[in-house]
Amino acid sequence: KMYHAIESCHKPVIAKSHGYAIGGGFGFLVLADISIAETNTKFSLSEVKLGINPSVIGPYCIKKIGVSHYKALGITGETIDTERALRIGLIHEVAGKPELEDVVIKKANQLLKAGPNAIADFKVNFEIK
C-alpha cells in the first residue's frame, strides 16, 4: 500500500540518497519522480541475500530500470555504484557530499516554478502501458 501511495501521489516526489540505498531504500528511489544520489552511494536489491524475494517492489523496479536490470540485480543482490545506477536509470543526478543538499533544493525550486495542477495532471495521466 505504501509503494502504491507514493507512486500515485499527485505531488512531485524527490528522493535524496547517500551512504547505502539497500532493499527499501532502493525501493524509494524506484518510486521517486526524481532521484538524486551522493557520489559514493551504494545500491542493492539485497533481499535475495536474506532468502526473500523482492517481489513487492518488482513491478515498480521494472517500470524504472527495466526487466533486464531488475532480474540481474534481484537474483544476485549485488551492490552497484552511482555510475551504474545512473546508467540504468535508477537515479537521475549525482552530486558530491557538499553539494547534495543544494542540488536537491535547486530541483525543488525548479518544481515550484511549474503549475501544481499541471504537474498533478501530468502524473495522473502518465502511465506506461
Coordinates of C-alpha atoms in Angstrom, one line a residue:
K1 CA 0.0 0.0 0.0
M2 CA 2.8 2.4 0.8
Y3 CA 4.5 1.9 -2.6
H4 CA 1.2 2.4 -4.4
A5 CA 0.6 5.6 -2.3
I6 CA 4.0 7.0 -3.2
E7 CA 3.6 6.1 -6.9
S8 CA 0.1 7.6 -7.2
C9 CA 1.0 10.8 -5.3
H10 CA -0.1 13.8 -7.4
K11 CA 2.8 15.9 -5.9
P12 CA 6.4 15.5 -7.2
V13 CA 8.5 13.1 -5.2
I14 CA 12.2 13.7 -4.9
A15 CA 14.5 11.1 -3.3
K16 CA 17.9 12.0 -2.0
S17 CA 20.2 9.2 -1.2
H18 CA 23.6 8.9 0.5
G19 CA 25.5 6.1 2.1
Y20 CA 23.5 3.0 1.2
A21 CA 20.2 2.6 -0.6
I22 CA 19.5 -1.1 0.0
G23 CA 16.3 -3.0 -0.1
G24 CA 13.6 -0.5 1.0
G25 CA 15.9 2.5 0.2
F26 CA 16.3 1.1 -3.3
G27 CA 12.6 0.9 -3.5
F28 CA 12.1 4.6 -2.5
L29 CA 14.5 5.6 -5.3
V30 CA 12.5 3.5 -7.8
L31 CA 9.3 5.2 -6.8
A32 CA 10.5 8.8 -6.8
D33 CA 9.9 11.0 -9.8
I34 CA 13.4 12.5 -9.4
S35 CA 16.3 10.6 -7.6
I36 CA 19.5 12.3 -6.6
A37 CA 22.4 10.5 -5.0
E38 CA 25.6 11.4 -3.3
T39 CA 28.7 10.4 -5.3
N40 CA 29.7 7.4 -3.1
T41 CA 26.2 5.9 -2.5
K42 CA 25.9 2.2 -2.9
F43 CA 22.7 0.5 -4.1
S44 CA 21.4 -3.1 -3.8
L45 CA 18.3 -5.2 -4.1
S46 CA 19.6 -7.2 -1.2
E47 CA 16.5 -9.3 -0.4
V48 CA 17.8 -12.4 -2.1
K49 CA 20.8 -12.4 0.4
L50 CA 18.2 -12.6 3.2
G51 CA 16.4 -15.5 1.5
I52 CA 13.4 -13.4 0.4
N53 CA 12.1 -12.3 -3.0
P54 CA 12.0 -8.5 -3.8
S55 CA 8.6 -9.1 -5.5
V56 CA 6.7 -6.3 -3.8
I57 CA 8.9 -3.7 -5.3
G58 CA 9.3 -5.7 -8.5
P59 CA 6.7 -4.2 -10.7
Y60 CA 7.9 -0.7 -9.8
C61 CA 11.5 -1.7 -10.4
I62 CA 10.6 -3.0 -13.9
K63 CA 9.0 0.3 -14.8
K64 CA 12.0 2.3 -13.6
I65 CA 15.1 0.2 -14.6
G66 CA 13.6 -2.4 -16.9
V67 CA 13.3 -6.2 -16.7
S68 CA 16.9 -6.9 -17.6
H69 CA 18.4 -4.8 -14.8
Y70 CA 15.8 -5.8 -12.3
K71 CA 16.5 -9.5 -12.9
A72 CA 20.3 -9.1 -12.8
L73 CA 20.2 -7.1 -9.6
G74 CA 17.3 -9.1 -8.0
I75 CA 18.8 -12.5 -8.4
T76 CA 22.4 -11.5 -7.4
G77 CA 21.7 -9.0 -4.7
E78 CA 24.9 -7.3 -5.8
T79 CA 25.9 -3.8 -4.8
I80 CA 26.3 -1.2 -7.5
D81 CA 27.8 2.3 -7.5
T82 CA 26.3 5.6 -8.6
E83 CA 27.8 5.3 -12.1
R84 CA 25.9 2.2 -12.8
A85 CA 22.7 3.4 -11.0
L86 CA 22.8 6.5 -13.2
R87 CA 23.4 4.4 -16.4
I88 CA 20.4 2.1 -15.7
G89 CA 18.1 4.9 -14.8
L90 CA 17.7 4.3 -11.1
I91 CA 19.0 7.8 -10.3
H92 CA 18.9 11.0 -12.3
E93 CA 21.7 13.0 -10.9
V94 CA 24.8 12.6 -8.8
A95 CA 26.3 15.2 -6.5
G96 CA 29.3 15.4 -4.2
K97 CA 28.6 15.4 -0.5
P98 CA 29.0 19.2 0.0
E99 CA 26.6 20.0 -3.0
L100 CA 24.0 17.3 -2.5
E101 CA 21.6 19.4 -0.4
D102 CA 21.9 22.4 -2.8
V103 CA 21.2 20.2 -5.8
V104 CA 18.1 18.8 -4.2
I105 CA 16.9 22.3 -3.2
K106 CA 17.6 23.6 -6.7
K107 CA 15.5 20.8 -8.1
A108 CA 12.7 21.5 -5.7
N109 CA 12.8 25.2 -6.7
Q110 CA 12.5 24.2 -10.3
L111 CA 9.4 22.3 -9.5
L112 CA 8.0 25.3 -7.7
K113 CA 8.2 27.3 -10.9
A114 CA 5.7 24.9 -12.6
G115 CA 2.0 24.9 -12.1
P116 CA 1.0 22.4 -9.4
N117 CA -2.2 21.5 -11.3
A118 CA -0.1 20.8 -14.5
I119 CA 2.3 18.6 -12.5
A120 CA -0.6 16.7 -10.9
D121 CA -2.3 16.3 -14.3
F122 CA 0.9 15.0 -15.9
K123 CA 1.4 12.5 -13.1
V124 CA -2.2 11.3 -13.1
N125 CA -2.2 10.8 -16.9
F126 CA 1.3 9.4 -17.2
E127 CA 1.2 5.7 -17.3
I128 CA 3.4 3.2 -19.0
K129 CA 1.4 0.5 -20.7

